[in-house]
C-alpha positions as a printed Julia matrix, in Angstrom:
218×3 Matrix{Float64}:
 192.85  197.1    -40.51
 192.65  194.11   -42.85
 190.32  191.21   -42.14
 191.05  188.25   -44.39
 189.55  184.81   -44.85
 190.71  181.95   -47.04
 188.54  179.11   -48.32
 186.5   179.24   -45.15
 183.71  181.65   -44.28
 183.45  185.0    -42.49
 180.61  185.7    -40.06
 179.73  188.92   -38.25
 176.85  188.35   -35.9
 175.16  189.64   -32.78
 171.96  189.35   -30.78
 168.47  189.99   -32.14
 168.54  193.69   -31.23
 172.09  194.48   -32.36
 172.84  197.53   -34.56
 175.61  197.31   -37.16
 177.25  200.53   -38.37
 179.71  200.4    -41.27
 181.54  203.56   -42.24
 179.28  205.82   -40.18
 181.9   208.59   -39.97
 183.11  208.33   -43.57
 182.12  211.44   -45.58
 184.51  211.57   -48.54
 185.83  208.04   -48.82
 184.55  204.99   -50.68
 182.69  202.02   -49.25
 182.86  198.89   -51.39
 180.91  195.72   -50.67
 181.42  192.72   -52.91
 184.19  191.66   -55.28
 184.86  193.48   -58.55
 184.69  190.16   -60.44
 181.86  188.72   -58.35
 179.97  185.79   -59.87
 178.06  184.67   -56.79
 174.98  186.16   -55.17
 174.79  189.34   -53.13
 171.82  189.28   -50.77
 170.56  192.42   -49.07
 167.48  192.62   -46.88
 165.96  189.26   -47.86
 164.19  188.81   -44.53
 161.04  186.72   -44.17
 159.73  189.32   -41.74
 158.3   192.76   -42.4
 161.15  195.24   -42.68
 162.18  198.48   -44.37
 165.08  198.61   -46.82
 166.25  202.21   -47.26
 168.73  203.12   -50.01
 169.89  206.72   -50.46
 167.05  208.07   -48.34
 169.07  210.88   -46.8
 168.37  214.57   -47.36
 171.4   215.03   -49.63
 171.21  215.09   -53.43
 172.13  211.48   -54.13
 172.66  209.75   -57.46
 171.66  206.07   -57.43
 173.05  203.88   -60.21
 171.78  200.33   -60.68
 173.36  198.25   -63.46
 174.41  201.55   -65.09
 177.49  200.18   -66.87
 176.21  196.77   -67.98
 176.1   196.12   -71.7
 173.75  193.18   -71.17
 171.8   192.05   -68.18
 168.43  192.1    -66.46
 167.08  194.52   -63.88
 164.01  193.16   -62.1
 161.81  195.24   -59.81
 159.02  193.58   -57.88
 158.68  190.57   -60.19
 157.27  188.37   -57.43
 154.86  190.95   -55.98
 151.16  190.17   -56.26
 149.35  192.74   -54.08
 151.89  195.46   -53.31
 152.49  198.87   -54.88
 155.5   199.85   -57.0
 156.17  203.6    -57.16
 158.75  205.22   -59.44
 159.32  208.94   -59.08
 158.51  211.42   -56.37
 154.96  211.6    -55.02
 155.44  215.15   -53.77
 156.57  218.31   -55.56
 158.53  216.42   -58.19
 159.91  218.81   -60.83
 162.5   216.59   -62.48
 162.24  214.31   -65.48
 161.33  210.61   -65.33
 162.63  208.78   -68.4
 161.77  205.22   -69.39
 163.8   203.62   -72.21
 165.5   206.85   -73.37
 168.25  204.95   -75.2
 169.24  205.64   -78.82
 169.08  201.99   -79.87
 166.08  200.11   -81.23
 163.95  199.01   -78.27
 160.63  197.4    -77.43
 158.81  199.05   -74.52
 155.97  196.97   -73.06
 153.38  198.4    -70.68
 150.7   196.08   -69.28
 151.24  193.53   -72.07
 151.86  190.35   -70.1
 149.6   187.77   -68.56
 145.87  187.24   -68.9
 144.73  189.54   -66.1
 142.74  192.65   -67.04
 144.8   195.81   -66.65
 143.62  199.36   -66.08
 146.19  201.75   -67.58
 146.02  205.41   -66.55
 148.23  208.03   -68.19
 148.19  211.67   -67.04
 144.71  211.34   -65.48
 145.36  213.77   -62.66
 143.03  216.74   -62.12
 145.41  219.28   -63.69
 146.09  220.65   -67.16
 148.36  217.84   -68.34
 149.86  217.99   -71.83
 150.14  214.51   -73.42
 151.87  213.76   -76.71
 151.79  210.26   -78.21
 153.7   209.44   -81.37
 155.61  211.58   -83.83
 155.32  212.73   -87.45
 158.96  211.9    -88.14
 159.76  209.39   -90.89
 157.67  206.24   -91.15
 156.3   206.51   -87.61
 152.88  204.9    -87.18
 150.2   204.88   -84.5
 147.41  202.35   -84.02
 144.5   202.7    -81.6
 142.65  199.41   -81.23
 139.49  198.34   -79.42
 137.83  194.96   -79.19
 134.18  194.3    -78.38
 134.18  197.3    -76.07
 133.71  200.92   -77.13
 136.01  203.75   -78.2
 135.42  207.26   -76.91
 137.14  210.55   -77.74
 135.85  213.32   -75.53
 136.72  216.69   -74.08
 135.18  219.76   -72.51
 132.11  221.57   -73.9
 134.31  224.11   -75.72
 137.01  221.73   -76.96
 138.16  221.87   -80.59
 138.94  218.61   -82.4
 141.34  218.68   -85.33
 141.86  215.65   -87.58
 144.84  215.4    -89.93
 145.46  219.14   -90.47
 148.87  218.47   -92.05
 147.7   215.77   -94.48
 147.65  217.2    -98.02
 147.93  214.2   -100.34
 146.94  211.26   -98.15
 143.55  209.63   -97.6
 141.24  210.03   -94.59
 138.74  207.2    -94.06
 135.85  207.11   -91.59
 133.85  203.93   -91.16
 134.44  200.39   -92.28
 135.47  199.69   -95.87
 133.9   196.24   -95.82
 130.33  195.09   -95.21
 129.55  197.83   -92.74
 125.9   197.67   -91.59
 126.07  200.08   -88.68
 124.95  203.7    -88.47
 127.22  206.72   -89.01
 125.95  209.94   -87.47
 127.4   213.38   -88.2
 126.21  216.41   -86.22
 123.48  214.49   -84.43
 123.17  217.07   -81.66
 119.93  218.86   -80.77
 121.44  222.35   -80.84
 121.72  224.75   -83.79
 124.81  223.85   -85.83
 126.64  224.81   -88.99
 127.96  221.9    -91.07
 130.61  222.74   -93.66
 131.55  220.22   -96.34
 134.19  221.11   -98.95
 133.94  224.77   -97.94
 137.52  225.86   -98.7
 138.72  227.64  -101.87
 140.24  224.57  -103.56
 138.34  222.73  -106.27
 136.5   219.8   -104.71
 134.56  216.85  -106.05
 131.87  215.83  -103.57
 130.43  212.34  -103.99
 127.5   211.24  -101.86
 126.03  207.74  -102.12
 127.64  207.15  -105.54
 128.31  203.47  -104.96
 126.79  200.62  -106.94
 124.35  199.66  -104.17
 120.72  200.68  -103.78
 121.45  203.97  -102.04
 118.71  206.17  -100.57
 119.52  209.88  -100.19
């Protein structure tokens, strides 16, 4: 069956409660909607009423490709939403991998960088033993952690071990401001019994304390 239309329009319509089924019995064929050289708009589910748009929500293992073969283009998800929720990935027993910007080309990945509204960004905050890795030691990779007039906190459990720069052998490790720092730096300020080791390894160390030109009190 071929239904053709020229320069006019094609309309398929019914009453308010009509149900439209297209290819309901097709199991191995192909269903194509839209021209292969389409330059106009394709509109799907743009109702002004409250509705549900379901894509690939069957029980079968479905692969959904959106703009998968475009060399250039834009994929927008929820750009006009102001109060809704956007969920990517399964909320249940998801065991797969969720990849964002896994391409091999140079990319810029922005998370909560736009607008003037205050964002709360949570990463792996669930009540489970999550393993989080940020950054890499490969090449000239760099990592900056910045804070404004607020505070910065690094914390863990009572028995946590904190390791700083264990692979650095010829670099420099700086704590505290290098300029006109007037604040207080506290090391081992706890009330419990502690052991403080400074330059305690077997290598030859030079330990300088308050050797600057200022009026130091030790």
